[in-house]
C-alpha atoms as one frame of an Amber mdcrd trajectory, in Angstrom:
protein
 -96.959  62.091   0.540 -95.113  58.773   0.010 -91.923  58.282  -1.967 -93.677
  57.258  -5.198 -95.958  60.318  -5.141 -92.965  62.565  -4.508 -91.066  61.064
  -7.448 -94.102  61.419  -9.749 -94.588  65.043  -8.673 -90.895  65.784  -9.237
 -91.020  64.226 -12.701 -94.116  66.301 -13.574 -92.341  69.494 -12.503 -89.254
  68.548 -14.499 -91.352  67.758 -17.609 -93.017  71.161 -17.311 -89.664  72.900
 -16.973 -88.233  71.041 -19.980 -91.309  72.044 -22.010 -90.886  75.664 -20.951
 -87.222  75.489 -21.939 -88.102  74.160 -25.388 -90.712  76.866 -25.900 -88.245
  79.504 -24.751 -85.712  78.350 -27.323 -88.244  79.139 -30.063 -87.858  82.841
 -29.353 -85.288  85.270 -28.081 -86.467  85.850 -24.529 -86.784  89.104 -22.652
 -87.930  91.329 -25.504 -91.024  93.511 -25.363 -92.300  92.158 -22.066 -90.496
  93.155 -18.890 -92.273  90.539 -16.759 -91.324  87.760 -19.156 -87.757  89.081
 -19.282 -87.513  88.918 -15.492 -88.787  85.338 -15.483 -86.444  84.281 -18.262
 -83.466  85.785 -16.453 -84.325  84.085 -13.157 -84.874  80.777 -14.922 -81.549
  81.001 -16.739 -79.649  81.928 -13.578 -81.391  79.141 -11.644 -80.223  76.636
 -14.238 -76.638  77.773 -13.785 -76.383  77.003 -10.053 -74.986  73.571  -9.225
 -77.041  72.081  -6.344 -73.946  70.760  -4.587 -72.499  74.279  -4.453 -75.360
  75.422  -2.235 -75.473  72.362   0.002 -77.997  70.310  -1.975 -77.516  66.856
  -3.423 -78.297  66.185  -7.061 -80.102  62.901  -6.464 -80.482  60.084  -8.954
 -83.873  61.325 -10.177 -82.721  64.889 -10.924 -83.133  65.719 -14.601 -83.402
  69.502 -14.436 -80.165  71.414 -14.848 -79.418  73.606 -11.840 -81.861  74.342
  -9.040 -85.529  73.498  -8.945 -87.949  76.340  -8.294 -88.771  75.171  -4.795
 -85.072  74.878  -3.958 -84.323  78.452  -5.010 -87.364  79.730  -3.131 -86.172
  77.962   0.009 -82.635  79.357  -0.347 -84.011  82.873  -0.830 -86.469  82.580
   2.045 -89.596  83.239  -0.031 -92.641  81.102  -0.740 -92.586  78.710  -3.672
 -95.884  80.126  -4.939 -94.516  83.675  -5.007 -91.346  82.615  -6.788 -93.329
  80.656  -9.387 -95.453  83.750 -10.016 -92.270  85.804 -10.493 -90.950  83.385
 -13.103 -94.298  83.279 -14.870 -94.650  87.065 -14.922 -97.712  87.058 -12.654
 -95.985  88.954  -9.831 -94.522  92.378 -10.535 -92.136  94.784  -8.835 -90.658
  92.539  -6.129 -89.254  94.370  -3.127 -85.529  95.212  -2.832 -85.311  92.651
  -0.017 -86.663  89.892  -2.261 -84.325  90.885  -5.082 -81.350  90.890  -2.735
 -82.293  87.457  -1.386 -82.677  86.024  -4.887 -79.408  87.581  -6.030 -77.601
  86.082  -3.057 -79.107  82.638  -3.567 -78.208  82.720  -7.259 -74.690  84.018
  -6.650 -75.127  87.015  -8.966 -72.234  89.375  -9.522 -72.557  93.177  -9.512
 -73.519  93.451 -13.193 -76.131  90.701 -12.868 -77.574  92.264  -9.705 -77.937
  95.560 -11.542 -79.641  93.850 -14.460 -82.026  92.021 -12.103 -82.980  95.334
 -10.486 -83.517  96.901 -13.915 -85.797  94.071 -15.030 -87.803  94.199 -11.818
 -88.324  97.955 -12.107 -88.801  98.270 -15.871 -91.356 100.859 -16.916 -93.310
 101.086 -20.152 -92.687 104.122 -22.308 -91.567 105.403 -25.701 -88.230 104.270
 -27.075 -85.472 106.779 -26.349 -83.554 108.478 -29.130 -79.828 109.046 -29.387
 -78.605 112.611 -29.717 -75.012 113.711 -30.195 -74.565 117.269 -29.002 -72.189
 119.640 -30.815 -70.139 119.780 -27.614 -69.688 116.001 -27.559 -68.572 116.008
 -31.179 -66.063 118.777 -30.449 -64.693 116.757 -27.529 -64.280 113.696 -29.753
 -62.616 115.718 -32.502 -60.228 117.313 -29.995 -58.770 113.878 -29.168 -56.652
 113.759 -32.303 -54.205 111.187 -30.911 -56.787 108.869 -29.309 -59.271 106.738
 -31.268 -62.767 107.339 -29.897 -66.370 106.674 -30.833 -69.772 106.735 -29.124
 -72.534 104.120 -29.167 -76.173 104.152 -28.113 -77.990 101.408 -26.206 -78.590
  99.486 -29.450 -74.823  99.463 -30.124 -75.182 101.826 -33.077 -72.038 103.910
 -33.530 -73.480 107.432 -33.526 -70.344 109.605 -33.296 -66.588 109.259 -33.748
 -63.380 111.130 -34.375 -61.041 110.770 -37.332 -58.696 108.292 -35.651 -61.642
 106.276 -34.365 -62.958 105.969 -37.913 -59.514 104.939 -39.134 -59.118 102.309
 -36.407 -62.582 100.770 -36.698 -62.772 101.109 -40.455 -64.677 103.604 -42.555
 -67.086 105.019 -39.992 -67.016 108.370 -41.778 -67.628 106.837 -45.209 -71.014
 108.234 -46.365 -71.565 105.055 -48.391 -71.508 102.941 -45.240 -75.143 102.161
 -44.451 -74.794 100.254 -41.199 -72.654 101.126 -38.203 -73.984  98.663 -35.645
 -71.307  96.855 -33.657 -73.526  93.876 -32.836 -74.447  93.253 -36.470 -70.776
  93.345 -37.399 -69.840  90.918 -34.620 -72.515  88.320 -35.302 -73.429  88.691
 -38.978 -70.104  89.544 -40.637 -67.487  86.741 -40.748 -64.748  89.398 -40.956
 -65.388  90.264 -37.312 -63.458  87.190 -36.183 -60.403  88.450 -38.048 -60.719
  91.954 -36.618 -61.339  90.680 -33.082 -58.987  87.818 -32.089 -60.791  87.753
 -28.721 -64.126  87.375 -30.473 -65.843  85.367 -27.721 -65.149  88.106 -25.168
 -66.373  90.869 -27.483 -69.488  88.856 -28.369 -70.361  88.201 -24.717 -69.962
  91.896 -23.907 -72.217  92.903 -26.804 -74.946  90.480 -25.750 -74.666  91.699
 -22.167 -75.161  95.303 -23.261 -78.154  94.415 -25.435 -79.684  92.359 -22.627
 -79.402  95.264 -20.195 -80.875  97.628 -22.798 -83.782  95.246 -23.462 -84.590
  95.173 -19.756 -84.372  98.947 -19.450 -86.377  99.724 -22.607 -88.936  96.899
 -23.005 -90.999  98.875 -25.550 -88.134  99.708 -27.913 -89.345  98.145 -31.171
 -86.095  98.885 -33.013 -84.067  97.177 -30.293 -86.426  94.185 -30.292 -86.093
  93.930 -34.061 -82.306  94.046 -33.862 -82.166  91.269 -31.271 -84.605  89.127
 -33.271 -82.503  89.709 -36.396 -79.337  88.652 -34.600 -81.043  85.585 -33.151
 -82.311  84.530 -36.567 -78.975  85.089 -38.274 -76.483  83.796 -35.718 -76.489
  80.575 -33.738 -73.665  82.049 -31.645 -75.867  84.964 -30.648 -78.663  82.596
 -29.651 -76.250  80.478 -27.624 -74.888  83.442 -25.673 -78.309  85.048 -25.258
 -79.914  81.843 -23.993 -77.129  81.424 -21.439 -78.535  84.420 -19.557 -75.065
  85.875 -19.007 -74.635  89.597 -18.334 -71.008  90.405 -19.137 -69.965  94.040
 -18.800 -66.442  95.390 -19.230 -65.784  99.091 -18.621 -62.010  99.141 -19.022
 -59.079  96.911 -19.847 -57.167  95.792 -22.920 -58.369  94.666 -26.315 -56.641
  93.140 -29.289 -57.638  94.412 -32.723 -56.348  93.434 -36.141 -56.072  96.428
 -38.487 -55.596  95.866 -42.252 -52.634  98.283 -42.350 -51.297  98.509 -38.784
 -51.607  94.787 -38.090 -52.367  93.275 -34.683 -52.725  95.946 -31.985 -53.073
  95.552 -28.225 -54.739  98.705 -26.914 -55.980  99.927 -23.565 -59.603 101.051
 -23.534 -61.919 102.993 -21.278 -65.680 103.494 -21.537 -67.235 106.757 -20.411
 -70.974 106.963 -19.811 -72.791 110.141 -20.846 -76.042 110.516 -18.835 -79.303
 110.609 -20.736 -81.517 113.672 -20.986 -85.304 113.141 -20.739 -86.541 111.200
 -23.753 -83.017 110.337 -24.850 -80.718 107.383 -24.365 -77.413 107.677 -22.590
 -74.350 107.273 -24.764 -71.178 105.288 -24.141 -67.912 106.798 -25.338 -65.177
 104.245 -26.109 -61.625 105.602 -25.964 -58.498 103.650 -26.937 -54.879 104.388
 -26.096 -51.437 102.793 -26.183 -48.465 102.859 -23.859 -46.053 105.654 -24.690
 -43.111 104.458 -26.746 -44.766 101.171 -27.686 -45.192  99.807 -31.179 -48.928
 100.360 -30.821 -48.360 104.045 -30.019 -46.293 104.409 -33.183 -48.991 102.628
 -35.182 -51.684 104.947 -33.811 -49.529 107.948 -34.739 -49.324 106.701 -38.327
 -53.073 106.110 -38.419 -53.669 109.594 -37.001 -51.680 111.077 -39.856 -53.751
 109.097 -42.342 -56.967 110.156 -40.598 -56.149 113.869 -40.478 -58.373 114.623
 -43.465 -61.281 112.424 -42.316 -64.293 114.482 -41.144 -65.513 113.679 -37.655
 -69.205 114.182 -38.299 -71.349 111.381 -39.779
């Protein structure tokens, strides 16, 4: 193959990839089809890798962002044909060795490696349901001085205690029809006032939904939620299309409460394993340093929340 043929072939590949990118932007990828989700994730991660960071030169003719397919295949030590079939959803259940090689070539972190493994091993099946046991509710209610609530894989708040309802705002109000954290973040402008670190909270929410979509590819309710968010929020589409998988299990968050004002609270997430046919729950617990202004504010909120029932 001479230089002209090589350039023409490269331009054809790049035109195809730009067309695929445009088509992908017409939908929210990775929903309802585990093979397509795997391909979309690989494609997004491939576009994030700068060629010069892996010893490749960009070249004057390069128009594709990130690595070309053949470049990633070479870095991972697999055939170009097999990698193309992975991206196109025509090859299923790649081996752990292949996944590890791809993860290394793409520079994936621990959360992204876990998500890649989930996508590659996704199984079809009925959508799981969330169930809050009486014991879990008693545990939440017993934490009278710590705000706490539990979410399912769709980010629905399914259980809380009195202080958690007071901190987040009206969870126990029977008139409240929607308790989905993602809808609040992306479809309610007030979320940017409540969450000064909105970008971080938004990235975490998208990461959780992305992992859930890979784990439960047949969950129609989850697919509908993600489509709704994509249609209603350009910010959601931007973060989703980036392919990022941001997970944060513990740390500090800043919240603005209408009465207590701006609070900086420590948080911890506790994962409750799923029973057969059910989804695992995530319990979010907040606390403040003893003697701090935040601790005093939580004490005042706890007093106000004393009469709030813990059950939905």
